[in-house]
CSV table of C-alpha atoms in Angstrom, one decimal:
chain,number,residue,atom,x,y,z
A,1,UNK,CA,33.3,108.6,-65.0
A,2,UNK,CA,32.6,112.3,-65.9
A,3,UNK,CA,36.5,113.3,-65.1
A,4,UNK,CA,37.7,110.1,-67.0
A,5,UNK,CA,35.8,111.0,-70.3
A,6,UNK,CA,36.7,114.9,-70.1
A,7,UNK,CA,39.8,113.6,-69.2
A,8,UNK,CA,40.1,111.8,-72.6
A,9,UNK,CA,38.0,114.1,-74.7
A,10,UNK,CA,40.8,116.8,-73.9
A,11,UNK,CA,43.7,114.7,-74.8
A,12,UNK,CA,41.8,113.7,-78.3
A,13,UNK,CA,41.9,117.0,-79.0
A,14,UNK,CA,45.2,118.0,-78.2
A,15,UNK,CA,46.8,115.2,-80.3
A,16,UNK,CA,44.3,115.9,-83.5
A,17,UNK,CA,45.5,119.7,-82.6
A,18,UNK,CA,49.8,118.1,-82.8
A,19,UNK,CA,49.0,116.3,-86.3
A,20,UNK,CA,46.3,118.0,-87.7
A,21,UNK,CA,47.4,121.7,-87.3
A,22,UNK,CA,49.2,122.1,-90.5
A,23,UNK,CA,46.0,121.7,-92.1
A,24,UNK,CA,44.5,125.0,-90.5
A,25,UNK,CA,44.7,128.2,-91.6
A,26,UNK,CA,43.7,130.0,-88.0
A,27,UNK,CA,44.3,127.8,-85.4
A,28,UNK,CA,43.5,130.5,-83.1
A,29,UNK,CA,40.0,130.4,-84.1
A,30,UNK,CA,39.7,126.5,-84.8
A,31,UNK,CA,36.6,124.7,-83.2
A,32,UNK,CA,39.5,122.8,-82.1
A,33,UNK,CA,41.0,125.1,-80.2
A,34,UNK,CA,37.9,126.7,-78.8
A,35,UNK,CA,36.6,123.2,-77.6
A,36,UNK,CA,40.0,122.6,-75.6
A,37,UNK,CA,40.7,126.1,-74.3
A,38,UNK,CA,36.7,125.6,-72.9
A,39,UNK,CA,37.7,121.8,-71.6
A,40,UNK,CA,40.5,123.7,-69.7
A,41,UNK,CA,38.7,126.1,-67.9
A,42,UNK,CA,37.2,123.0,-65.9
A,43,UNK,CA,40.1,121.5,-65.0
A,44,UNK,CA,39.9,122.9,-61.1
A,45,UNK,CA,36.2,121.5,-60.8
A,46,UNK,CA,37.1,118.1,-62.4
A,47,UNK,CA,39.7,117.2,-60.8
A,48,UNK,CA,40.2,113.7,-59.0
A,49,UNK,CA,40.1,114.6,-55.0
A,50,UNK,CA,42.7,112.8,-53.2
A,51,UNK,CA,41.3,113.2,-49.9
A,52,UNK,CA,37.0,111.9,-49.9
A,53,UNK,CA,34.9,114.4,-47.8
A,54,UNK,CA,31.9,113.5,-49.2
A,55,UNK,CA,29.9,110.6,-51.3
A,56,UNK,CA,28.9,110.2,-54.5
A,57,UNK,CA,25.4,112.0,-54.0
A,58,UNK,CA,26.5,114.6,-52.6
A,59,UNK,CA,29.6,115.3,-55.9
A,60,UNK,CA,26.3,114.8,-58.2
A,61,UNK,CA,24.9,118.2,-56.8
A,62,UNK,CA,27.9,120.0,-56.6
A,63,UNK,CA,30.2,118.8,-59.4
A,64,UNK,CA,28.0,116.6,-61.6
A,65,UNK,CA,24.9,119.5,-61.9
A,66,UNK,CA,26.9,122.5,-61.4
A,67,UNK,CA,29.2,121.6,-64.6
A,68,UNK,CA,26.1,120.5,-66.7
A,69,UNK,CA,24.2,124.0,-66.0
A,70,UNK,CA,27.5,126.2,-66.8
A,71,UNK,CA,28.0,124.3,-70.3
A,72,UNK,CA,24.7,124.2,-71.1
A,73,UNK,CA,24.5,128.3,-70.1
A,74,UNK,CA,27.7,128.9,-72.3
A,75,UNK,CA,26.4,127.0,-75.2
A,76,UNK,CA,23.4,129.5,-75.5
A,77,UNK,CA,25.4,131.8,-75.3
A,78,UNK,CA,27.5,130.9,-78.2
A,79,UNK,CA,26.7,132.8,-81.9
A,80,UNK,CA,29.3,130.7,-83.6
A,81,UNK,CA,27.0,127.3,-83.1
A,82,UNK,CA,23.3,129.5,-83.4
A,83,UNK,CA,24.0,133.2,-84.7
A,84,UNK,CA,21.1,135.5,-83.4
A,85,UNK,CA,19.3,134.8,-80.8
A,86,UNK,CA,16.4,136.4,-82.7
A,87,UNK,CA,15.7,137.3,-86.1
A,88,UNK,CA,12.0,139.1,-86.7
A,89,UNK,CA,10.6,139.0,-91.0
A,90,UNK,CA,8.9,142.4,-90.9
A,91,UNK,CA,8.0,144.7,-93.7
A,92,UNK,CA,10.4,147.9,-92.4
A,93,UNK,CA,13.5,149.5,-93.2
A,94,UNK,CA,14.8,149.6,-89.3
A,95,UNK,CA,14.8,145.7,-88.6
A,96,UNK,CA,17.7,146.1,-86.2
A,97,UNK,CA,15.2,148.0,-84.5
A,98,UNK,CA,12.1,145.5,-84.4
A,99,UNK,CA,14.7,142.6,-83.3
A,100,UNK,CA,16.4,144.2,-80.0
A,101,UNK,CA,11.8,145.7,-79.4
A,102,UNK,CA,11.2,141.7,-79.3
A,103,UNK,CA,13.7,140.9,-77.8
A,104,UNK,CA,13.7,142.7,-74.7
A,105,UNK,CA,9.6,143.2,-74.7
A,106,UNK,CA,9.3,139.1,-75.7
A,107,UNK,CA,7.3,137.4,-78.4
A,108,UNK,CA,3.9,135.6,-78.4
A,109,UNK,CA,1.8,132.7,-80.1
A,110,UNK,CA,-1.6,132.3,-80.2
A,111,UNK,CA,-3.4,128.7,-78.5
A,112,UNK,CA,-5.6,128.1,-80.4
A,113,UNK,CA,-3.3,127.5,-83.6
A,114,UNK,CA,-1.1,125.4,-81.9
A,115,UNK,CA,-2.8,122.4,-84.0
A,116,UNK,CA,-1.7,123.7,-87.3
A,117,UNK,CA,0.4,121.9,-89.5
A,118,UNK,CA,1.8,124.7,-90.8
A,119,UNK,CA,3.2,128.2,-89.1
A,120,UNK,CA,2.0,126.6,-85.9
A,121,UNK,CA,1.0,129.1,-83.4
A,122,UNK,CA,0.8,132.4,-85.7
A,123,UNK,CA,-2.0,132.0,-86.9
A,124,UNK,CA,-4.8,134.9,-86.9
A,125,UNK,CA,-6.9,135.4,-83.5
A,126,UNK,CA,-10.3,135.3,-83.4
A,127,UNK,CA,-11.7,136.9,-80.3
A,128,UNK,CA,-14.5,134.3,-79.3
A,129,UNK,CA,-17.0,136.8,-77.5
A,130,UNK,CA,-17.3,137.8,-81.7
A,131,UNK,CA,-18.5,136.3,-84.7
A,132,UNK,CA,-17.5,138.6,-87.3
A,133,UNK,CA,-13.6,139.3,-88.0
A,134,UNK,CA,-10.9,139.4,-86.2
A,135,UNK,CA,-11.4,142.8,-83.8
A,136,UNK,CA,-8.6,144.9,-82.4
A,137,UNK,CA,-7.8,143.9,-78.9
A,138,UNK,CA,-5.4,144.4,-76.4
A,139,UNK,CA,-3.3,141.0,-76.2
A,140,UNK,CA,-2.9,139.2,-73.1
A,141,UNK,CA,-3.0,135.3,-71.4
A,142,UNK,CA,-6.6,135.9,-70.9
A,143,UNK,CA,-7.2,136.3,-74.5
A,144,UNK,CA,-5.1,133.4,-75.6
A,145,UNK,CA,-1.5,133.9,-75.8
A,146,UNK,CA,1.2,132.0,-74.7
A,147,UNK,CA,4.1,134.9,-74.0
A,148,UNK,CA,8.5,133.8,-74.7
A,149,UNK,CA,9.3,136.1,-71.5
A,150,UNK,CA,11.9,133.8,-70.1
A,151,UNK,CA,14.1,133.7,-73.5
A,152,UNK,CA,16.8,136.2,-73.0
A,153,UNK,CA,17.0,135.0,-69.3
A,154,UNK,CA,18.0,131.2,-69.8
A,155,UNK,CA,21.6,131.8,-69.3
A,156,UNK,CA,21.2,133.7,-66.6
A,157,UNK,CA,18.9,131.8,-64.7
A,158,UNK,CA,21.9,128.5,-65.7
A,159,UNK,CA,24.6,130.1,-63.7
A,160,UNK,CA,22.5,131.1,-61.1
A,161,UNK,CA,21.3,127.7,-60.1
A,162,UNK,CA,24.7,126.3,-60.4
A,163,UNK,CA,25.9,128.5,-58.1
A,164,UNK,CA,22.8,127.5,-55.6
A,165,UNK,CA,23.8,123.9,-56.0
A,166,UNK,CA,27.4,125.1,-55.1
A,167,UNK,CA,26.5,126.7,-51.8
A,168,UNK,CA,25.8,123.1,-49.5
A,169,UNK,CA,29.1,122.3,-50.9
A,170,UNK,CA,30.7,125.6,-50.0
A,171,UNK,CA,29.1,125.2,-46.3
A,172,UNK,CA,30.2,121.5,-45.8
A,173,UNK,CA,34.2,122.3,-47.2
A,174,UNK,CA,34.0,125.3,-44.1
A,175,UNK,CA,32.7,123.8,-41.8
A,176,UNK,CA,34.6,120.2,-42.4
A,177,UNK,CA,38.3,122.7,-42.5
A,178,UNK,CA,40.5,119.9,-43.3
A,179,UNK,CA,40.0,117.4,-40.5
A,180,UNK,CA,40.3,114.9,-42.9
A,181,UNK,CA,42.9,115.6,-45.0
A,182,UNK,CA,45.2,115.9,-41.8
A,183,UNK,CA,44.5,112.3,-40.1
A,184,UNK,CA,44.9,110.8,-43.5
A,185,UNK,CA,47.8,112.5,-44.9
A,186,UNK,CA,50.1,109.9,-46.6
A,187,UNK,CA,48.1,107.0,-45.5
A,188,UNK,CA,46.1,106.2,-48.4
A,189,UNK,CA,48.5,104.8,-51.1
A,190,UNK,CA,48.3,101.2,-52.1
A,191,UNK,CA,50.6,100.2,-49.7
A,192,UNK,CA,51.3,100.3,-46.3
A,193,UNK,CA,52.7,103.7,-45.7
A,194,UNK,CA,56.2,103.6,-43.0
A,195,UNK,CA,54.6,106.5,-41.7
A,196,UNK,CA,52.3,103.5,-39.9
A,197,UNK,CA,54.2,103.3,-36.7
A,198,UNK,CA,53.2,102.8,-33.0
A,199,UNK,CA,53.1,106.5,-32.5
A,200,UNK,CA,51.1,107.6,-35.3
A,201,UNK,CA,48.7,104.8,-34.5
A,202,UNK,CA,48.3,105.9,-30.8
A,203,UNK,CA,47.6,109.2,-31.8
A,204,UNK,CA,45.2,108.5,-34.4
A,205,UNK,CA,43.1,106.3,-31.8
A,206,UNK,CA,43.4,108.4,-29.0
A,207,UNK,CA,41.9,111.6,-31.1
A,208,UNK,CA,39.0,108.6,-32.0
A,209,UNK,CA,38.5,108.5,-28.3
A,210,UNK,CA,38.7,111.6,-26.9
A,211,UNK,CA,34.9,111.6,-25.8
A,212,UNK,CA,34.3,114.7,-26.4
A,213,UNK,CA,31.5,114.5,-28.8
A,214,UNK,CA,33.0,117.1,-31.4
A,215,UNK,CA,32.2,114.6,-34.1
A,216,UNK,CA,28.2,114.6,-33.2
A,217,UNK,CA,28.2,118.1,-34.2
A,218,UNK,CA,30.7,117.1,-37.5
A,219,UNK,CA,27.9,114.2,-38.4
A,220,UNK,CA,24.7,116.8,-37.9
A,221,UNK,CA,26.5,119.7,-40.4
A,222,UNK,CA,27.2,116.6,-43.1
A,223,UNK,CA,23.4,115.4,-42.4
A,224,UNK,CA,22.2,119.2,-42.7
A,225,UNK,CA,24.2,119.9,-45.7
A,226,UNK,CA,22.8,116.6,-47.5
A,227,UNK,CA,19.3,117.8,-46.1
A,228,UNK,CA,20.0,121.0,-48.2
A,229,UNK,CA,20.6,119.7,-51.3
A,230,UNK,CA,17.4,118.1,-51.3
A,231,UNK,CA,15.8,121.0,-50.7
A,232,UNK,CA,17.6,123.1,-53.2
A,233,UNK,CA,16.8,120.5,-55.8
A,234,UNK,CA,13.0,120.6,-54.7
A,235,UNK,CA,13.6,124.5,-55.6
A,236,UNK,CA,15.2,124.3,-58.3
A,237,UNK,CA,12.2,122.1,-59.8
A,238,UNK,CA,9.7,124.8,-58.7
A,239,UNK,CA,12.0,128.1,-59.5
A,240,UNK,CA,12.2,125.9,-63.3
A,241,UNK,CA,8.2,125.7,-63.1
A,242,UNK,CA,7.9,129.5,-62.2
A,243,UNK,CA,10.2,130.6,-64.7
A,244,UNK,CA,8.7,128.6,-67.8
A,245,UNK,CA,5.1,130.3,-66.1
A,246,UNK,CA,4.2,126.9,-64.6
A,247,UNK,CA,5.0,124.4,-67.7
A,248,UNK,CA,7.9,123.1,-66.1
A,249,UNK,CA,6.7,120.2,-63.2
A,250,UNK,CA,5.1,118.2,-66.3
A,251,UNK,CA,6.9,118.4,-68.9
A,252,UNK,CA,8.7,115.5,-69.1
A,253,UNK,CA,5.9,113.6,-68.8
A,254,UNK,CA,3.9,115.6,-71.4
A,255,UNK,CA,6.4,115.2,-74.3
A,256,UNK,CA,6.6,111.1,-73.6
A,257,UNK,CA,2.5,110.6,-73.6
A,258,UNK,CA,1.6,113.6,-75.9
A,259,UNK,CA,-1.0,112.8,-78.6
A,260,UNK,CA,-1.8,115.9,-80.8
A,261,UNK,CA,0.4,119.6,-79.6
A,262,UNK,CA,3.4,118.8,-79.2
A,263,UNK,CA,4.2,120.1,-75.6
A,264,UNK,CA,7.9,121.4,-77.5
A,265,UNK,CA,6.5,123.6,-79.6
A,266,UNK,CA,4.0,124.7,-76.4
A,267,UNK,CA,6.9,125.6,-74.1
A,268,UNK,CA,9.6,126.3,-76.9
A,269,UNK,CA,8.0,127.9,-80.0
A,270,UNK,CA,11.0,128.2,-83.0
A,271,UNK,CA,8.4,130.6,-84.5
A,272,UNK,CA,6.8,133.4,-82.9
A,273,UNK,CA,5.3,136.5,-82.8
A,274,UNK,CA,5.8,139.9,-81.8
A,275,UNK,CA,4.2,143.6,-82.2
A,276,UNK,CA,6.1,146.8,-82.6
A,277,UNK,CA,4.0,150.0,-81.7
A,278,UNK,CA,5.1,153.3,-82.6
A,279,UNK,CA,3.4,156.8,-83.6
A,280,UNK,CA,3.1,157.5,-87.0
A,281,UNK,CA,3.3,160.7,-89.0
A,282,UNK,CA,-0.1,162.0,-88.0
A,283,UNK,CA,1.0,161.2,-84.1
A,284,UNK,CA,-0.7,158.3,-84.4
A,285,UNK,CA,-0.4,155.1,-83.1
A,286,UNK,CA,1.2,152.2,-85.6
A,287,UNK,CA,1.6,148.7,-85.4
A,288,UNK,CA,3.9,146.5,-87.0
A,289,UNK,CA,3.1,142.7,-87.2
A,290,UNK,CA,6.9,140.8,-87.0
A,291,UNK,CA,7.1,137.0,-87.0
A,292,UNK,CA,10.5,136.0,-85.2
A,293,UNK,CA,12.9,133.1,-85.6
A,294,UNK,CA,13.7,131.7,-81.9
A,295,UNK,CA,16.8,129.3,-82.9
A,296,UNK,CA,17.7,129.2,-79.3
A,297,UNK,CA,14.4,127.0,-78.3
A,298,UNK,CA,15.8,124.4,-80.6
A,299,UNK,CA,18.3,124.1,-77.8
A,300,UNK,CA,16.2,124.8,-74.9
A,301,UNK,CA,13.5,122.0,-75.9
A,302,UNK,CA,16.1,119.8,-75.5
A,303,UNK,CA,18.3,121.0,-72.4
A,304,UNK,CA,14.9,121.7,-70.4
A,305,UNK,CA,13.5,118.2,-70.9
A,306,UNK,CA,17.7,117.0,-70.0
A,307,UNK,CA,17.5,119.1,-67.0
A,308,UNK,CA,14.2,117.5,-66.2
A,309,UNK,CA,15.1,113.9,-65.7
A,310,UNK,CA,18.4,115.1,-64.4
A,311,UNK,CA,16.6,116.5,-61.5
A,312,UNK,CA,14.4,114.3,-61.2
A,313,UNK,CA,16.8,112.0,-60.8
A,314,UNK,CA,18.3,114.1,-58.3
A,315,UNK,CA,15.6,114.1,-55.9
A,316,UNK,CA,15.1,110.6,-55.7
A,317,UNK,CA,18.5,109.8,-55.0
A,318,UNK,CA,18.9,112.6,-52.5
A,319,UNK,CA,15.7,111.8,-51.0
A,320,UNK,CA,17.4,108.0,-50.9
A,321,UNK,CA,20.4,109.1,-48.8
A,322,UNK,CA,18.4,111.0,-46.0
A,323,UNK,CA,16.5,107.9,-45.7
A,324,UNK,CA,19.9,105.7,-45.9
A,325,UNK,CA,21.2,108.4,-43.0
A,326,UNK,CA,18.6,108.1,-40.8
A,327,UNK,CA,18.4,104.9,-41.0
A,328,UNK,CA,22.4,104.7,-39.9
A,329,UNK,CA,21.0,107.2,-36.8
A,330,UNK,CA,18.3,105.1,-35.4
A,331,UNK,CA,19.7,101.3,-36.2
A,332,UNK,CA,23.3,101.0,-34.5
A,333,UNK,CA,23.1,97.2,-36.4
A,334,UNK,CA,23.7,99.1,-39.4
A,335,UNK,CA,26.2,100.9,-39.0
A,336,UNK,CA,27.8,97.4,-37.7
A,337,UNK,CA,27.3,95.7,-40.9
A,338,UNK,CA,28.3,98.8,-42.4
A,339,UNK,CA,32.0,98.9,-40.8
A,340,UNK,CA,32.1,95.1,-41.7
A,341,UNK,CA,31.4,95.9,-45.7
A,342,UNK,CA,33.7,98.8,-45.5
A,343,UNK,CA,36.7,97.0,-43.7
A,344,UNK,CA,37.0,93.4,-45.3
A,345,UNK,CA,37.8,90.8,-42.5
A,346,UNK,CA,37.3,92.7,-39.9
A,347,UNK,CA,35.5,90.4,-37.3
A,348,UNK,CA,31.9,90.5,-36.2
A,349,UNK,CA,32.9,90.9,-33.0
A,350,UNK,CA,35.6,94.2,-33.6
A,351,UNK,CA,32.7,95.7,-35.5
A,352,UNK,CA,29.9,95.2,-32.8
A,353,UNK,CA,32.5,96.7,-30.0
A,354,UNK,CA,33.3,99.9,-32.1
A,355,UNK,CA,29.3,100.4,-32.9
A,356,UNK,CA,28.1,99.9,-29.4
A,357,UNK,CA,30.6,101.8,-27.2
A,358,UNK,CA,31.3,105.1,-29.4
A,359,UNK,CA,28.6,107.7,-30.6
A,360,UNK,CA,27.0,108.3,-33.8
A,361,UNK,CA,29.4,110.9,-34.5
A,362,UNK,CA,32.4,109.1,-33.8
A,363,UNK,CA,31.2,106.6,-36.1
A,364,UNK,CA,30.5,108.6,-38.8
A,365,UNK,CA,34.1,110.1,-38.6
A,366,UNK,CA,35.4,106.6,-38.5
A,367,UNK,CA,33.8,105.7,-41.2
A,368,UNK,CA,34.6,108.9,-43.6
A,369,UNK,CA,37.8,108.7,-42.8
A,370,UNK,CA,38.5,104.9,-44.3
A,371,UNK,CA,37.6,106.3,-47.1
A,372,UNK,CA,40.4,108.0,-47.4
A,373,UNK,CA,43.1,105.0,-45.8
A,374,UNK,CA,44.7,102.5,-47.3
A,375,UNK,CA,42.7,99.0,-46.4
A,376,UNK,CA,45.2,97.0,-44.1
A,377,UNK,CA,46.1,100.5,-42.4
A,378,UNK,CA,41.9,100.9,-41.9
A,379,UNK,CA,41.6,97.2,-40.7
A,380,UNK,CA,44.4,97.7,-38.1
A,381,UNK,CA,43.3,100.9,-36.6
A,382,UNK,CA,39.5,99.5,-36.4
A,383,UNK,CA,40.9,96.5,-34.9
A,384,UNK,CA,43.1,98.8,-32.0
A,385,UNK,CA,40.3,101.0,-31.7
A,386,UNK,CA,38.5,98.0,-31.0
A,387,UNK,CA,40.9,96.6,-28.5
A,388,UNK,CA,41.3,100.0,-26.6
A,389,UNK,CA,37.2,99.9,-25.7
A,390,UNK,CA,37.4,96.8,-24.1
A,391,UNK,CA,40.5,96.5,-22.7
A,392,UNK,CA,41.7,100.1,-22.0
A,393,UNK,CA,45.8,98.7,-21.0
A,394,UNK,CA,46.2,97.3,-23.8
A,395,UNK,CA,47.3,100.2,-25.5
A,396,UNK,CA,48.1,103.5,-23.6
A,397,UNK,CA,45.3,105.6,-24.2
A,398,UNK,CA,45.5,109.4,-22.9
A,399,UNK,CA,41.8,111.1,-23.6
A,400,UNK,CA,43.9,114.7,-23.2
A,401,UNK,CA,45.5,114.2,-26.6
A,402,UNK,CA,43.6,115.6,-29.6
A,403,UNK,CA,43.8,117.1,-33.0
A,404,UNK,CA,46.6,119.3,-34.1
A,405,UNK,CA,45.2,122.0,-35.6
C-alpha cells in the first residue's frame, strides 16, 4: 500500500511539473521539484520485490519504520518549512550569539507555571524553602525545571534508529544469500512457466529431500532475526523514554486522558527559557534572561506521539508472530492446515504426508518458497513431494543432488 501511494504521489507530481511548469519562475527551486527529487531518492527502498524472503511484519520494521524515521529526520531538518530552529527575544546587541549559547547549552521551563494560561512555563520561580522574593539560585531538576536537552539531537537520534531497525534485515538478506531467488527464478508469473519440465521438477524435489537438515538452521536464523526485531522495538521504546528523560513510555496515554497540563506543552514546550552568563566590565559575572521560540516542537509533539502508536503497534504485532512461530514449532497440525490455506486444493491427505515425514525446517522452506511460485506450479510440486515420501519409485529421487550454488 505504502509503494502504491508513493508510487502515485510521484507521478502527480511529475505531470503537475509537465503542465504546470510554464507558470514557475525557478523550477529548480519549486516545492515541486523538491518534493519529487526527495520521492526519488526512495525509489531503491520502495520498490516491489519480486522474489518474498520475508512477511509482512517483518517489511514493517525494516521498510515501513525505517522510511517513516528518515522523512520525519529530514523534515526537521528542513528551514524552508520551519526557518530557525531557535530564535531567543533578549535585550542585547549580539543575539546571534545568545541563539547558538541556547542552543547548544539547551533551554528550560519552570513546573510550577505550567498551568498558566498565558506564557506557560516562564513564569518567575519561587524557591519554596523561602517566603520572601524570588532568591538567586543555581537552576537545576531538583529545583523545578524541566531542561530541552534532546532538541538539537532529534534528527540524529531518527537516523540512528532507522538504521537499528535495518540491521535484522541486513542479517536475514546474508544469511538467506539468494536461496530463494534461485529455486524460484522464472516460476512465479501468472502462468505456468515452460521452464516447468520433468527435469526442473526432479531437481527442485530432490534438493526438498536431501535430508540434510540445512534448512533447520535456515528456519532458526529467520525465527532469530524476527526475535530481534522485537527486541529492537522494545529498545527503541526505552532508548525514546531515556532520550525524552523518561516522558516517553506514557505519553501517548497522557495526551488522550490529560485533564489540566497539557502533557505537549510538558514534553515539547514552543516557548522556553534560557540564561546566558558572561563577565561584565568589572570581571564580573552577568546574566542575561532570553525567552526562546522552539518551532521545531510544533513538529516533534506530533511525530513523537506518531512514533508512539507506531511502535506500539510494532510490538504487538511482532510479539504476535513469535507466538504465531512457535506455535508452527510445537503443533505439526498447523503447519498442515497451513500448507492447505496456502496451496488451494491440495488434498488433506498430500498436506498431512508432507508435515509428518519432513522437518520443521524443510517445511518452513517449502512454505517460503510458494510464496514466490506461481499456484498450479506450487500445487504440483507439493503434490510430487508428496508422492516421493510415500512411494520413493515413483519418481527417481537421488538424495546426492543439491543446490547449485
Amino acid at each position: 500500500m505504502l509503494q502504491f501511494t508513493v508510487i502515485c504521489v510521484y507521478q502527480f507530481l511529475i505531470e503537475v511539473n509537465r503542465k504546470f511548469s510554464c507558470f514557475l519562475l525557478d523550477w529548480s527551486t519549486s516545492p515541486i521539484r523538491i518534493m519529487i527529487d526527495f520521492l526519488n531518492s526512495f525509489k531503491s527502498l520502495i520498490k516491489l520485490e519480486q522474489i518474498h524472503t520475508d512477511n509482512n511484519v517483518f517489511k514493517l520494521h525494516y521498510k515501513f519504520t525505517v522510511i517513516i524515521l528518515i522523512v520525519f529526520s529530514i523534515l526537521l531538518t528542513s528551514k524552508q518549512y520551519f526557518g530557525d530552529p531557535i530564535n531567543c527575544d533578549v535585550d542585547y546587541s549580539r543575539k546571534d550569539v545568545i541563539d547558538t549559547y541556547c542552543w547548544i547549552y539547551g533551554t528550560y521551563i519552570i513546573k510550577n507555571t505550567l498551568k498558566e494560561d498565558i506564557l506557560t512555563g516562564l513564569g518567575p520561580y519561587a524557591d519554596p524553602r523561602s517566603s520572601g522574593p524570588v532568591q538567586d539560585f543555581v537552576l537545576n531538576e531538583r529545583n523545578g525545571i524541566i531542561t530541552q536537552k534532546y532538541y538539537q539531537w532529534v534528527c540524529i537520534v531518527f537516523c540512528f534508529q532507522a538504521l537499528l531497525f535495518y540491521i535484522p534485515r541486513y542479517l536475514w538478506k546474508t544469511w538467506e544469500g539468494g536461496r530463494l531467488r534461485l529455486l524460484a527464478k522464472d516460476l512465479g508469473g501468472p502462468l505456468i512457466p515452460s521452464s516447468w519440465n520433468k527435469e526442473n521438477k526432479e531437481r527442485l524435489i530432490s534438493y526438498m529431500l536431501s535430508g540434510n537438515y540445512s534448512h533447520n538452521v535456515y528456519a532458526l536464523r529467520f525465527a532469530f532475526c524476527e526475535l530481534l526485531n522485537f527486541v529492537n522495538v522494545i529498545c527503541q521504546i526505552l532508548l525514546m523514554d531515556w532520550f525524552l528523560t523518561g516522558q516517553f513510555t506514557g505519553y501517548g496515554i497522557a495526551i488522550a486522558t490529560y485533564n489540566g497540563i497539557n502533557p505537549m506543552t510538558a514534553v515539547f514546550p514552543k516557548l522556553t527559557k534560557c540564561t546566558y552568563y558572561r563577565f561584565g566590565p568589572s570581571g564580573t559575572i552577568e546574566n542575561r534572561d532570553a525567552i526562546c521560540v522552539l518551532p521545531l516542537n510544533i513538529v516533534n509533539e506530533k511525530l513523537f506521539l506518531f512514533l508512539w502508536f507506531w511502535f506500539l503497534f510494532l510490538s504487538v504485532v511482532s510479539l504476535y508472530e513469535l507466538i504465531y512461530r512457535a506455535t508452527m514449532l510445537l503443533f505439526p497440525r498447523i503447519r498442515m492446515y497451513l500448507l492447505m490455506a496456502h496451496a488451494r486444493f491440495l488434498s488433506r491427505k498430500n498436506a498431512l504426508v508432507i508435515t509428518k515425514r519432513i522437518s520443521f525446517g524443510d517445511f518452513f522452506f517449502l512454505y517460503q518458497l510458494g510464496k514466490n511460485l506461481n499456484t498450479l506450479v506450487y500445487k504440483d510440486l507439493l503434490i510430487s513431494i508428496a508422492s516421493v515420501l510415500m512411494d520413493k519409485t515413483s519418481l527417481p529421487y537421488n538424495p546426492e543432488i543439491t543446490l547449485p550454488i
